Every structure is written in structure tokens, then in C-alpha cells.
XYZ file of C-alpha atoms in Angstrom:
693
model
C 0.000 0.000 0.000
C 1.526 3.296 -1.014
C 2.393 5.709 1.685
C 0.466 8.986 1.466
C 2.576 12.095 0.793
C 2.769 14.551 3.595
C 0.863 17.740 2.699
C 3.419 19.910 4.477
C 6.220 18.944 2.170
C 6.490 20.845 -1.095
C 8.864 20.205 -3.918
C 11.815 22.564 -3.842
C 11.624 25.529 -6.173
C 14.234 25.608 -8.826
C 15.899 28.964 -9.466
C 14.567 30.686 -12.546
C 17.050 31.544 -15.238
C 17.686 35.257 -15.507
C 15.437 36.984 -18.020
C 17.391 38.814 -20.644
C 15.759 42.164 -21.254
C 16.303 43.560 -24.628
C 17.004 47.210 -25.076
C 13.879 48.622 -26.761
C 15.993 51.118 -28.642
C 17.846 48.307 -30.425
C 15.868 46.348 -32.983
C 16.817 43.030 -34.508
C 19.608 43.775 -36.891
C 19.924 42.046 -40.244
C 21.628 38.607 -40.385
C 24.456 39.657 -42.652
C 26.072 36.207 -42.448
C 22.932 34.624 -43.822
C 22.742 37.286 -46.504
C 26.263 36.556 -47.705
C 25.829 32.755 -47.647
C 22.546 32.943 -49.509
C 23.948 35.201 -52.228
C 27.058 33.034 -52.621
C 24.986 29.838 -52.966
C 22.667 31.396 -55.528
C 25.581 32.760 -57.517
C 27.373 29.359 -57.539
C 24.244 27.572 -58.815
C 23.702 30.066 -61.583
C 27.336 30.034 -62.600
C 27.416 26.218 -62.671
C 24.300 26.103 -64.814
C 25.536 28.597 -67.350
C 29.053 27.103 -67.352
C 27.561 23.704 -68.186
C 25.565 25.206 -71.012
C 28.540 27.077 -72.446
C 30.777 24.016 -72.196
C 28.322 21.888 -74.117
C 27.963 24.578 -76.733
C 31.737 24.723 -77.263
C 32.270 20.901 -77.538
C 29.241 19.989 -79.680
C 28.641 21.205 -83.255
C 25.120 21.518 -84.604
C 25.207 20.165 -88.177
C 22.634 20.171 -90.914
C 21.697 16.861 -92.425
C 23.515 17.798 -95.648
C 26.708 18.605 -93.731
C 26.406 15.367 -91.755
C 25.968 13.366 -94.951
C 29.117 15.011 -96.414
C 31.198 14.132 -93.340
C 29.734 10.629 -93.437
C 30.757 10.025 -97.061
C 34.234 11.408 -96.309
C 34.631 8.882 -93.509
C 35.062 11.507 -90.818
C 32.130 10.356 -88.674
C 33.430 8.075 -85.935
C 30.192 6.863 -84.317
C 26.450 7.446 -84.542
C 23.773 7.294 -81.854
C 20.062 7.931 -82.342
C 18.673 9.949 -79.370
C 14.949 10.054 -78.672
C 13.287 12.468 -76.218
C 9.595 11.527 -76.000
C 8.599 14.431 -73.747
C 9.832 16.968 -76.287
C 8.926 14.923 -79.362
C 12.342 15.280 -81.032
C 15.054 12.967 -82.339
C 18.657 13.689 -83.132
C 21.869 11.965 -84.102
C 24.962 12.429 -81.977
C 28.489 11.147 -81.782
C 32.074 11.996 -82.627
C 33.401 13.375 -85.921
C 36.561 14.933 -87.303
C 35.761 18.562 -88.115
C 37.248 20.502 -90.972
C 40.296 22.664 -90.508
C 38.151 25.796 -90.341
C 35.915 24.398 -87.620
C 38.828 23.080 -85.566
C 39.849 26.653 -84.711
C 36.519 27.382 -83.005
C 35.797 24.026 -81.375
C 37.036 22.078 -78.384
C 38.724 18.779 -79.544
C 39.613 15.612 -77.704
C 43.169 14.159 -77.815
C 42.318 12.295 -81.053
C 41.287 15.507 -82.759
C 37.578 14.701 -82.734
C 34.617 16.691 -81.476
C 30.946 16.081 -80.849
C 28.141 16.691 -83.303
C 24.369 16.880 -83.249
C 21.995 16.431 -86.181
C 18.278 16.935 -85.670
C 16.094 14.600 -87.733
C 12.386 14.554 -88.353
C 10.069 12.978 -85.878
C 9.226 10.428 -88.535
C 12.521 8.638 -89.144
C 13.644 9.036 -92.739
C 13.486 5.768 -94.653
C 16.654 6.575 -96.554
C 18.660 7.402 -93.430
C 19.350 3.779 -92.469
C 20.452 3.084 -96.028
C 22.817 6.055 -95.989
C 24.257 4.991 -92.639
C 24.570 1.364 -93.735
C 26.300 2.401 -96.962
C 28.891 4.349 -94.999
C 29.832 1.771 -92.421
C 27.028 2.062 -89.825
C 24.574 -0.747 -90.504
C 23.467 -0.882 -86.889
C 22.664 2.377 -85.000
C 22.226 2.325 -81.240
C 19.240 4.137 -79.784
C 19.121 6.127 -76.520
C 15.972 7.382 -74.793
C 16.507 10.640 -72.893
C 14.155 12.130 -70.298
C 15.121 15.769 -69.543
C 11.738 16.925 -68.290
C 12.858 17.285 -64.687
C 16.049 19.164 -65.539
C 14.285 21.431 -68.007
C 11.626 22.275 -65.488
C 14.284 22.988 -62.902
C 16.296 25.103 -65.337
C 13.210 27.056 -66.300
C 12.035 27.766 -62.771
C 15.400 28.217 -61.010
C 15.925 31.893 -61.949
C 12.367 32.741 -60.927
C 12.711 30.920 -57.616
C 16.000 32.647 -56.879
C 14.463 36.032 -57.652
C 11.496 35.362 -55.358
C 13.772 34.177 -52.553
C 16.015 37.225 -52.850
C 13.058 39.641 -52.821
C 11.509 37.829 -49.866
C 14.759 37.920 -47.927
C 15.349 41.625 -48.424
C 11.741 42.578 -47.709
C 11.874 40.478 -44.577
C 15.035 42.199 -43.448
C 13.584 45.647 -44.112
C 10.465 44.818 -42.167
C 12.488 43.397 -39.281
C 14.697 46.470 -39.217
C 11.571 48.606 -39.001
C 10.589 46.647 -35.894
C 7.476 45.044 -37.241
C 6.222 42.117 -39.233
C 4.587 42.240 -42.636
C 1.080 42.438 -41.214
C 1.653 44.604 -38.165
C 0.166 47.790 -39.591
C -1.237 48.665 -36.213
C 2.118 48.779 -34.445
C 3.312 52.143 -33.214
C 5.818 54.067 -35.310
C 7.247 55.813 -32.269
C 11.027 56.097 -32.426
C 12.576 55.466 -29.049
C 15.600 57.402 -27.913
C 17.137 55.502 -25.040
C 18.604 57.276 -22.059
C 22.051 56.139 -23.153
C 21.708 57.876 -26.532
C 19.847 60.998 -25.404
C 22.549 63.475 -24.444
C 20.353 66.595 -24.597
C 20.000 68.495 -21.321
C 18.693 71.883 -20.205
C 22.173 73.292 -20.853
C 21.555 72.754 -24.585
C 18.298 74.738 -24.497
C 18.536 78.526 -24.305
C 16.165 81.442 -24.679
C 13.174 79.715 -23.027
C 13.949 80.093 -19.337
C 10.299 80.404 -18.279
C 9.394 77.240 -20.150
C 12.293 75.369 -18.546
C 11.112 76.471 -15.109
C 7.619 75.142 -15.830
C 8.767 71.710 -16.929
C 11.497 71.344 -14.307
C 9.017 69.778 -11.864
C 8.348 67.047 -14.426
C 12.028 66.182 -14.225
C 11.895 66.142 -10.424
C 8.829 63.891 -10.505
C 10.482 61.383 -12.836
C 13.554 61.361 -10.608
C 11.708 61.158 -7.267
C 7.948 60.487 -7.576
C 7.494 59.985 -3.823
C 8.390 63.612 -3.189
C 5.103 64.684 -4.794
C 2.960 61.687 -3.900
C 3.473 61.961 -0.151
C 1.584 65.268 -0.098
C -1.200 63.957 -2.288
C -0.139 65.976 -5.319
C -0.708 64.726 -8.829
C 1.736 65.559 -11.555
C 0.178 66.710 -14.843
C -0.591 63.861 -17.233
C 0.186 65.849 -20.311
C 2.015 69.017 -21.272
C 1.112 70.938 -24.418
C 3.900 73.076 -25.861
C 2.602 75.897 -28.023
C 4.786 78.205 -30.061
C 5.912 79.220 -33.541
C 8.024 76.832 -35.613
C 11.703 76.670 -34.739
C 11.419 77.898 -31.149
C 12.734 74.663 -29.607
C 9.668 72.654 -28.585
C 11.086 69.292 -29.635
C 14.496 70.136 -28.204
C 12.960 71.043 -24.846
C 11.058 67.738 -24.742
C 14.287 65.812 -25.362
C 15.999 67.880 -22.669
C 13.323 66.841 -20.159
C 13.984 63.177 -20.922
C 17.737 63.753 -20.821
C 17.602 65.502 -17.457
C 15.314 62.850 -15.993
C 17.403 60.028 -17.532
C 14.387 58.139 -18.906
C 13.515 56.697 -22.344
C 12.061 59.132 -24.874
C 9.423 58.057 -27.421
C 9.097 60.472 -30.334
C 6.333 60.323 -32.940
C 4.653 62.742 -35.329
C 0.914 63.244 -35.391
C 0.807 62.299 -39.070
C 2.282 58.837 -38.275
C -1.015 57.752 -36.729
C -3.206 58.389 -39.747
C -3.306 55.735 -42.485
C -5.600 54.806 -45.335
C -6.702 51.640 -43.517
C -9.578 51.985 -41.086
C -8.632 51.446 -37.460
C -4.853 51.503 -37.974
C -4.388 54.883 -36.287
C -6.323 53.852 -33.189
C -4.352 50.620 -32.997
C -1.075 52.510 -33.190
C -2.165 54.804 -30.368
C -2.954 51.828 -28.136
C 0.327 50.133 -29.007
C 2.318 53.302 -28.292
C 0.864 53.665 -24.817
C 1.390 49.956 -24.165
C 5.070 50.306 -25.041
C 5.365 53.327 -22.792
C 3.893 51.443 -19.834
C 6.377 48.594 -20.324
C 9.377 50.950 -20.184
C 7.998 53.330 -17.527
C 9.073 55.817 -16.357
C 9.305 57.406 -19.796
C 8.252 60.360 -21.918
C 5.991 60.126 -24.964
C 6.382 63.098 -27.298
C 3.820 63.738 -30.054
C 5.043 66.381 -32.487
C 2.550 68.363 -34.577
C -0.388 66.947 -32.671
C -2.770 69.139 -34.678
C -2.444 66.576 -37.509
C -4.474 64.092 -35.451
C -6.040 66.286 -32.754
C -8.147 68.654 -34.856
C -11.634 69.430 -33.652
C -14.157 66.687 -34.386
C -17.209 67.333 -36.486
C -15.815 70.442 -38.178
C -14.819 68.856 -41.457
C -16.732 69.886 -44.559
C -19.807 67.673 -44.359
C -18.872 66.421 -40.878
C -18.673 62.697 -40.454
C -16.743 60.116 -38.488
C -13.521 59.485 -40.316
C -10.335 57.599 -39.545
C -8.683 60.663 -37.992
C -11.519 61.089 -35.520
C -11.272 57.433 -34.528
C -7.583 57.958 -33.850
C -8.349 61.033 -31.760
C -10.966 59.122 -29.767
C -8.434 56.389 -29.039
C -5.909 59.015 -27.906
C -8.445 60.569 -25.543
C -9.351 57.201 -24.031
C -5.719 56.160 -23.559
C -4.846 59.431 -21.862
C -7.719 58.905 -19.461
C -6.434 55.436 -18.662
C -2.923 56.576 -17.740
C -2.021 57.024 -14.133
C 0.869 59.416 -13.573
C 2.002 57.158 -10.759
C 3.117 54.752 -13.477
C 5.614 57.359 -14.639
C 4.318 57.923 -18.190
C 4.219 61.609 -19.151
C 2.726 62.808 -22.450
C 4.215 65.889 -24.122
C 2.768 67.332 -27.327
C 3.827 70.248 -29.512
C 1.881 72.390 -31.941
C 1.758 75.840 -33.470
C -1.971 75.566 -34.190
C -3.631 75.381 -30.789
C -6.694 77.077 -32.245
C -7.695 73.959 -34.229
C -7.273 71.409 -31.422
C -10.275 69.580 -30.049
C -11.419 70.985 -26.677
C -11.485 67.468 -25.224
C -7.700 67.303 -25.530
C -7.210 70.489 -23.538
C -9.372 69.706 -20.548
C -7.794 68.940 -17.158
C -6.877 65.292 -16.863
C -5.401 65.111 -20.334
C -3.210 68.023 -21.285
C -3.275 69.665 -17.883
C -0.638 72.265 -18.552
C 0.131 74.542 -21.462
C 3.681 75.795 -21.899
C 4.002 78.786 -24.188
C 7.297 78.945 -26.098
C 7.476 82.267 -27.872
C 10.163 83.745 -30.059
C 13.179 84.617 -27.924
C 13.849 88.169 -26.751
C 17.186 89.908 -27.182
C 18.656 88.219 -24.094
C 17.352 84.829 -25.197
C 18.742 85.287 -28.705
C 22.177 86.063 -27.276
C 22.079 82.889 -25.161
C 20.978 80.825 -28.162
C 23.778 82.256 -30.282
C 26.333 81.420 -27.605
C 25.068 77.817 -27.411
C 25.432 77.330 -31.164
C 28.718 79.260 -31.194
C 30.331 76.439 -29.185
C 30.163 74.271 -32.305
C 32.038 76.723 -34.565
C 35.294 78.680 -34.462
C 34.752 82.421 -34.224
C 37.005 85.427 -33.683
C 37.398 86.612 -30.124
C 36.108 90.103 -30.950
C 32.772 88.802 -32.256
C 29.913 90.527 -30.443
C 27.035 88.100 -29.979
C 25.077 90.839 -28.199
C 25.214 93.033 -31.319
C 24.065 90.169 -33.520
C 21.267 89.332 -31.089
C 20.053 92.930 -31.162
C 20.051 92.947 -34.957
C 17.917 89.816 -35.277
C 14.490 90.696 -33.830
C 11.840 88.117 -34.612
C 14.354 85.340 -35.329
C 13.605 81.896 -33.939
C 16.199 79.576 -32.485
C 16.320 77.583 -35.720
C 16.909 80.747 -37.751
C 19.708 81.841 -35.414
C 21.368 78.443 -35.803
C 21.052 78.863 -39.559
C 22.717 82.290 -39.365
C 25.766 80.832 -37.606
C 25.913 77.940 -40.057
C 25.753 80.279 -43.064
C 28.496 82.425 -41.537
C 30.689 79.336 -41.087
C 30.135 78.361 -44.722
C 31.026 81.866 -45.893
C 34.220 81.870 -43.846
C 35.145 78.429 -45.188
C 34.638 79.542 -48.806
C 37.203 82.314 -48.400
C 39.610 80.011 -46.489
C 39.358 81.999 -43.266
C 40.554 80.574 -39.977
C 37.535 81.802 -37.990
C 34.159 83.498 -38.361
C 34.208 87.288 -38.250
C 31.538 89.816 -37.342
C 31.150 90.738 -40.990
C 30.435 87.075 -41.829
C 27.690 86.967 -39.221
C 26.131 90.201 -40.468
C 26.184 89.006 -44.055
C 24.695 85.667 -43.011
C 21.946 87.477 -41.122
C 21.036 89.530 -44.200
C 21.126 86.399 -46.341
C 18.740 84.537 -44.026
C 16.353 87.500 -43.756
C 16.432 88.981 -47.272
C 18.257 86.445 -49.448
C 21.730 86.314 -50.960
C 23.240 89.241 -52.827
C 22.589 88.946 -56.567
C 25.548 90.904 -57.906
C 25.342 88.983 -61.158
C 21.897 90.474 -61.865
C 22.218 92.721 -64.899
C 20.586 96.040 -63.989
C 20.469 98.981 -66.348
C 21.639 102.409 -65.221
C 18.027 103.558 -65.240
C 16.969 100.693 -62.956
C 19.872 101.370 -60.583
C 18.915 105.039 -60.440
C 15.284 104.168 -59.721
C 16.322 101.833 -56.916
C 18.755 104.391 -55.464
C 16.117 107.121 -55.220
C 13.574 104.623 -53.874
C 15.847 103.574 -51.018
C 17.032 107.158 -50.451
C 13.400 108.167 -49.854
C 13.038 105.466 -47.194
C 16.326 106.405 -45.528
C 15.597 110.142 -45.472
C 12.206 109.661 -43.843
C 13.651 107.224 -41.336
C 16.126 109.876 -40.152
C 13.600 112.704 -40.319
C 10.904 111.151 -38.192
C 11.123 110.900 -34.423
C 9.535 107.544 -33.582
C 11.272 105.235 -36.052
C 13.957 102.674 -35.292
C 17.567 103.750 -35.941
C 18.751 103.331 -39.519
C 21.202 100.426 -39.875
C 21.975 99.997 -43.555
C 20.847 101.037 -47.039
C 21.780 99.035 -50.122
C 20.872 98.893 -53.800
C 22.458 95.477 -54.271
C 19.673 93.024 -55.178
C 18.888 90.497 -52.450
C 16.387 87.721 -52.964
C 13.319 89.147 -54.686
C 14.154 92.762 -53.717
C 16.281 95.116 -55.823
C 17.280 97.130 -52.740
C 16.800 97.254 -49.020
C 16.587 99.836 -46.237
C 17.158 98.155 -42.888
C 16.245 99.565 -39.468
C 17.742 98.157 -36.285
C 15.460 98.318 -33.207
C 17.001 99.430 -29.943
C 15.054 96.757 -28.073
C 12.412 94.142 -28.697
C 8.964 95.588 -29.143
C 5.864 93.812 -27.865
C 3.322 96.507 -28.636
C 2.703 99.313 -31.095
C 2.238 102.969 -30.210
C 0.174 105.129 -32.521
C 2.994 107.568 -33.151
C 5.345 104.725 -33.975
C 2.847 103.129 -36.357
C 2.152 106.392 -38.173
C 5.854 107.139 -38.571
C 6.460 103.636 -39.928
C 3.636 104.113 -42.421
C 5.257 107.323 -43.587
C 8.617 105.571 -44.090
C 6.877 102.880 -46.131
C 5.538 105.554 -48.502
C 8.985 107.135 -48.944
C 10.052 104.903 -51.846
C 6.988 105.578 -54.002
C 7.069 109.332 -53.226
C 10.777 109.564 -54.164
C 10.079 107.872 -57.504
C 7.308 110.352 -58.271
C 9.299 113.393 -57.133
C 12.724 112.775 -58.657
C 12.051 110.546 -61.663
C 8.559 111.573 -62.694
C 7.445 107.948 -62.831
C 6.356 105.127 -60.533
C 7.274 101.430 -60.562
C 6.085 98.117 -59.186
C 8.932 98.181 -56.677
C 6.687 99.727 -54.049
C 4.271 96.782 -53.993
C 5.767 95.418 -50.773
C 5.635 98.846 -49.120
C 1.988 99.288 -50.117
C 1.110 95.860 -48.775
C 2.715 96.584 -45.405
C 1.141 100.032 -45.193
C -2.301 98.585 -45.909
C -1.782 95.910 -43.256
C -0.856 98.504 -40.649
C -3.802 100.739 -41.553
C -6.304 97.854 -41.302
C -4.900 96.835 -37.941
C -5.233 100.408 -36.687
C -8.877 100.619 -37.727
C -10.212 97.119 -37.085
C -8.221 95.825 -34.107
C -6.131 98.461 -32.359
C -8.794 101.159 -31.959
C -6.462 103.873 -33.348
C -9.079 105.437 -35.622
C -11.003 108.439 -34.334
C -13.759 107.837 -36.881
C -14.375 104.144 -36.174
C -13.717 104.286 -32.442
C -12.462 101.629 -30.045
C -14.374 98.731 -31.545
C -13.075 95.481 -32.983
C -14.530 94.808 -36.402
C -14.636 91.134 -37.276
C -12.939 88.167 -35.659
C -9.304 88.395 -36.604
C -7.313 85.193 -36.440
C -3.967 84.501 -37.972
C -5.125 81.143 -39.366
C -8.411 79.991 -40.818
C -9.846 76.588 -39.960
C -12.003 75.787 -42.982
C -14.441 73.495 -41.300
C -15.135 75.961 -38.503
C -14.859 79.289 -40.291
C -16.508 78.510 -43.612
C -19.881 79.792 -42.512
C -18.719 82.598 -40.218
C -19.938 86.114 -40.997
C -17.735 89.174 -40.735
C -19.907 90.658 -37.985
C -20.607 94.147 -39.364
C -22.806 95.765 -41.981
C -22.026 96.849 -45.536
C -22.127 100.482 -44.447
C -19.534 99.825 -41.751
C -17.367 97.942 -44.258
C -17.472 100.939 -46.578
C -16.512 103.270 -43.723
C -13.607 100.971 -42.773
C -12.320 101.027 -46.353
C -12.571 104.824 -46.420
C -10.694 105.150 -43.140
C -7.922 102.798 -44.271
C -7.620 104.753 -47.501
C -7.448 108.023 -45.605
C -4.684 106.785 -43.294
C -2.550 105.499 -46.173
C -3.183 108.633 -48.235
C -2.273 110.781 -45.254
C 0.988 108.924 -44.888
C 1.703 109.495 -48.566
C 1.078 113.221 -48.317
C 3.172 113.556 -45.199
C 6.066 111.668 -46.800
C 5.831 113.927 -49.850
C 5.978 117.064 -47.693
C 9.049 115.933 -45.753
C 10.949 114.850 -48.858
C 10.194 118.165 -50.572
C 11.762 119.986 -47.621
C 14.857 117.736 -47.790
C 15.125 117.392 -51.560
C 18.843 118.145 -51.757
C 19.672 115.611 -49.056
C 17.741 112.892 -50.876
C 19.754 113.687 -54.017
C 22.995 113.307 -52.065
C 21.944 109.976 -50.551
C 20.905 108.629 -53.966
C 24.202 109.756 -55.542
C 26.181 108.078 -52.750
C 24.216 104.842 -53.237
C 24.911 104.861 -56.968
C 28.602 105.324 -56.233
C 29.115 102.985 -53.278
C 26.045 100.656 -53.543
C 25.844 100.091 -49.763
C 25.884 102.636 -46.915
C 25.516 102.075 -43.201
C 23.331 104.225 -40.999
C 26.174 106.416 -39.725
C 27.267 107.283 -43.276
C 23.739 108.268 -44.299
C 23.498 110.385 -41.166
C 26.745 112.172 -42.104
C 25.297 113.027 -45.528
C 22.143 114.436 -43.941
C 23.976 116.460 -41.263
C 27.128 117.562 -43.119
C 26.239 117.215 -46.810
C 29.010 114.628 -47.335
C 30.428 111.445 -45.849
C 33.298 111.826 -43.433
C 34.275 108.105 -43.713
C 33.203 106.826 -47.139
C 33.333 103.072 -47.839
C 35.481 101.559 -50.620
C 33.864 101.887 -54.029
C 32.070 98.850 -55.372
C 32.427 97.008 -52.068
C 29.694 96.754 -49.528
C 30.344 98.828 -46.487
C 30.903 96.883 -43.301
C 27.518 96.371 -41.752
C 28.734 95.246 -38.371
C 29.126 98.167 -35.984
C 31.305 97.815 -32.941
C 29.465 97.237 -29.681
C 30.095 100.781 -28.548
C 28.765 102.245 -31.782
C 25.899 99.838 -32.149
C 23.732 101.063 -29.316
C 21.985 104.349 -30.011
C 21.921 104.893 -26.270
C 25.679 105.500 -26.417
C 25.573 107.633 -29.521
C 22.087 109.035 -30.122
C 21.076 110.034 -33.625
C 19.926 113.614 -33.939
C 16.448 113.551 -35.445
C 15.257 116.175 -37.945
C 12.175 117.744 -36.499
C 9.059 117.163 -38.515
C 6.949 120.272 -39.017
C 3.872 118.326 -39.982
C 1.563 116.057 -38.100
C 2.152 112.530 -36.947
C 2.297 109.646 -39.451
C 3.736 106.098 -40.484
C 6.604 103.471 -40.924
C 7.571 99.789 -40.569
C 8.856 97.964 -37.587
C 12.286 96.575 -38.177
C 11.315 95.416 -41.633
C 13.028 96.293 -44.870
C 11.370 99.121 -46.619
C 12.465 98.675 -50.148
C 11.751 97.547 -53.637
């Protein structure tokens, strides 16, 4: 009788083998050894096949029956065999023969000087053939049945099979390298940047100090979650970064992951949307599943407006694939617990088109605004990028930062890169201030087109056009200091008048706007006054003047006639599905009054510009003559012409004057420009923008 097992005794647990965790950032690489072996095997088979065919062709001669009969009568045929291939329905004679002297040169012979032959005969054996053979010493002919069906089938299909195998192998490797199988359309396309590869930190991000302060607590949470959880606090699930293109939204997201030392998943909003129904939603679910497996981590969705646009606002409405993807994203964000350590960061420059459900608390709890950098931020950005290039010690990054208002971080990086390329082209050892200034003008206005063939008449027109802008800029009180005037074509413009703001401007005063409008009219007025004709070169000035005038009337409340009322809903971008049926919000009579007021403001600026230029006619002539002679003048040289009637320090002829002032000369606070008092009323100009043809 078997003894019952004691219930208290349990079998000993065997130690589990250690689980090898694969780095999610490293996919299965291609099996290059298998690739090489497969290609070598295929090549050997093909070479053997074709070598066999070529060898047979060189050792066997295809003869006609008449030629065979001639060799037979001459006694040069050594043996005869009748070959029958039933599958192909053909018969032929084969054997050895002694070829003629001509054929011996092109054929492969055995030691006895013989070679093979082949003579195809009719399917119905000729009745005279046996007589001919018997008369020439071959009364008995051996027969041989040949079955080549298998080999022929193999020879016919082998190239096709090899081609299919090669295509399958390479497609398989490509799919494996992409981290998915042939039918895994629903897998996430998120590209993971492991903490070992992500070297970006907050030190690499400049010009967005407020944004870095806002996201710094995310870094602290990922490093030490208990610090926030012990007080009952809940870290935001999602952070929405809003700002113009090139301001560093993606870079800041990578810096958060780099500072927190966690994996970083990066994906674009357009990667979710496919032509197949349900693929986008599946990819969303898979992306969040991956994030949970590697938590704590950051999931970054760039250009989220591609998938997060408002639902139901498409033309005709409807429930399309994009809306399904958005619904899946909303559900997954609700299902995430920040205690798991998964933080969602999204970036967009079109917050106005996002679905309100994305922006509610519990999803994207916090909005981080990343604007264009100010003058201090631009200087910091320039210094960060300057570490990667070799520049002269006397380069003033502060001066360059002050001369680049409105530039994003990406544009500033492009300026430094263009300067490095310019210095390399002239074999310089380091970047100079002049290189940086030229690169700035190239990025903003385009490259100098000195090869453009301009007639003397066109040069004169451009010179007077730019002289009108420059004169009004110096004559009016509320304009930015004049930096440079040039008649060298740049980009689409034939000339440029550049103003350099003293500081960044975040609002517009009425006096400043009116003076800028007046400066914009200076080019057209100078053409009328000095040349007796007008050109299309003032189209850009007219466009800017009209824009300013409409803003004054409709948005800024700077019109005494229309009052402090906003006319219409003014948005920088139009969302077709939402705005297609929107009315302008005012009557036809009001629209007519707005048009009249805009026309009056622009016309007033034109008349004011004409009055000032008439009073300074001789000075405009001098500026235009200097431009025709030197092509480019800086602000100080134009000021000398206006104050003294001549230039005290003229530039070299035919060479652009140096546009980079020294730091002490750059700031108008150190050397103020004496303004010519305007006897008329108050009127227009353009804010730091080129006023030129």
C-alpha cells in the first residue's frame, strides 16, 4: 500500500534563469552572415548552370543533315547514336566526328582531334537514313531514350525561384529592421531614444527660461515620484507646448527626458493616420502599451494638430479615420495614471484647431508657451550654437542678437551655419563679425545677386527709392535707428533699407505706427518726385502700409472715426471646417466706412512723406548719388550726408560697407542720432522690416 505524501512537504523551487531584457531602442539587426551565404549559394548555382551550357555549346557542333551526310561520305564520322526524347517529341543523331580545318579553330577537340556533333532529324525517321548509314559503315545504329523533363523544369524555374527568394529575404530584413512584421500595420511608429543615446539636457536649451522652469518639476517627478505623492499631489498627465516653428519645442522635450534620464518616445501626429480603417487607433494603443512597459518614460507627439483637430468640423462632418484615432488618444490618456511614470508631451503651433477634449484637465493639464526669444534669449541661443564653430574673439554676440528681432532659435542656428560656410569659402581661420552680419542679411532677405544685370536707369530708380526710405527714417522721431541702405539686389528685392530696433517691441504705439507708415511711402514718393514715374517696386511697401492701416482701424482702436471697436474676428489662421460659414460681424455700411478710413490713413501717410521729402530734396539727391557710387551705406554714413552734406568716412567703391558696428557704436543709447524735427503732423513706418523695392 503506497504511503500517502505529507501535505506539508512541497517540492523545492528551482531557481529561474535570468530573463534577458532587450534594449527597446535596439531592434533586430539584419543577419548579414545569412545574406552573404545565400547570395554566394545562388551565384554558384547560376554560374554552374551557365558554365555547363557554355561548355556543351563549345564541344558539340550543330550540323545540318547535308553537312552530316558530307562528313559521313568522307569517312570523318566516328560513331552514330540515335537519341529520342519523348517528352519533347524530337530525335537527333549524336556522336564523334573529325571537323574541318576551319571548324577546328573554333571548337574544343579531344586528344584524337575529334569533337561532338548533333543532327536533328524529323520525328518520322527518314526511310533513306538507315540506307545512308549502312552504306557508310554504320549498318546498326544504337538508340538512346533521354528524359530531360525534370532538368528542363528545374532550369526554367530556377531563376524565378531565386528572384522570389532574394526579394523575400530583403523585404523580410527591411520589415524586421523597421521593428514590425509584414502584417503589423497597427504597431506604433514611435522612435525610441534611449537614455544612453539621449545626451540633450537643459544646458543645450537657451532662450526659453520660463518654459524650462515650468517643466522642471516634471524632471523632479520622474527622478523622485514619492516627493510629490506623499503630499497627495498629482503631476500633470500631459504638457502641451505651443509656439511658432523653430522655437525649440522638440528640443525642450528631449531635454526633459535627458535631465530625468528616462527613455524618450518620439512620434509625429501624421504617423497615426493611415488609409486603412482602425490603424491609427491601434497605433495609439500600441504606443501607450510600449510606454507602460518601459515606464518611467516620456511620450512626445510632435505636430499633434495633424491628429487632434476638432471633431465634427470637417466639410460635411462625419466620423472618419482621424476622428477614430483622436478618440483612441483621448481614451488612452484617461487610462494613464501618472504614478506609473508615463508623461505625455505634445507640440503644436496651431492650438486654435485642437479639439477641446484634448485640452481639458486630466489630459493636457498644462500649457507651456514657447514664444520667439527676446534679445537676451537670442544672445544665449547664439552662444550655445557658437560652441560648435570657431569664431574670432572680438565677435559681439550681443550686437548680432540685437540685430535679429523676430528670429527663432532655428533661424539663429542657420545664421551661424551660413556664416561658417562663408568663412570656409574664403579660407578663413575663424568666423568674423562681418560674416555673421552678411549671413543674417542672407537669411532675412536672401543672398546678394551681384550677377543680376541692372540697367543704369533701374539702378537710379532703386537708389532714389531707397534714399526716400532712408531720409524719412532719419527725419521722423519715432522710427527705429537706420542700420543699412543698399541697392544690391537680395532675394526678390532690388534694394533694401534696414532699421535696427534698440530693443524688442511687444506693442505698437500710434505715433510709432504712423511714422512707420510714412517711411513705407517714402520709396513711391521719391520715384514720383525725382524721376517723374512710378514702378512696381513699391508693392511690398503698399502691402505693409495697408496691413498697418487695417490693424489700426479694425483691431487696435487707433481710428477716431471708427472708435475703439473690434470689427470682425481676426485670427492669424483659418480653420475651414469651422470658419466657412462665419460672418464678418458688421454691416455693408460699416465695411465701406472701414475702407474709407484705411484709404485716408494710407493717403495721409503718402502726403506727409511727400511734404518731408520736398523739404529735404537736396539731401535725398545726395543719398541717392552716394548709393549709386558705393552701392551700400551704413546708418552712420547716411546720417553724415544728412547732417554735413558729405560722408566723413566713405566706404570703398564697389564694395559693400561693413555692416557690423562695434558694440560701442551699435547702441543708439551711447551715440544718439539727432532727429530732424518734422513740421507736420504725426504719421507712419515699418517695424524693423526692410522698406524697399
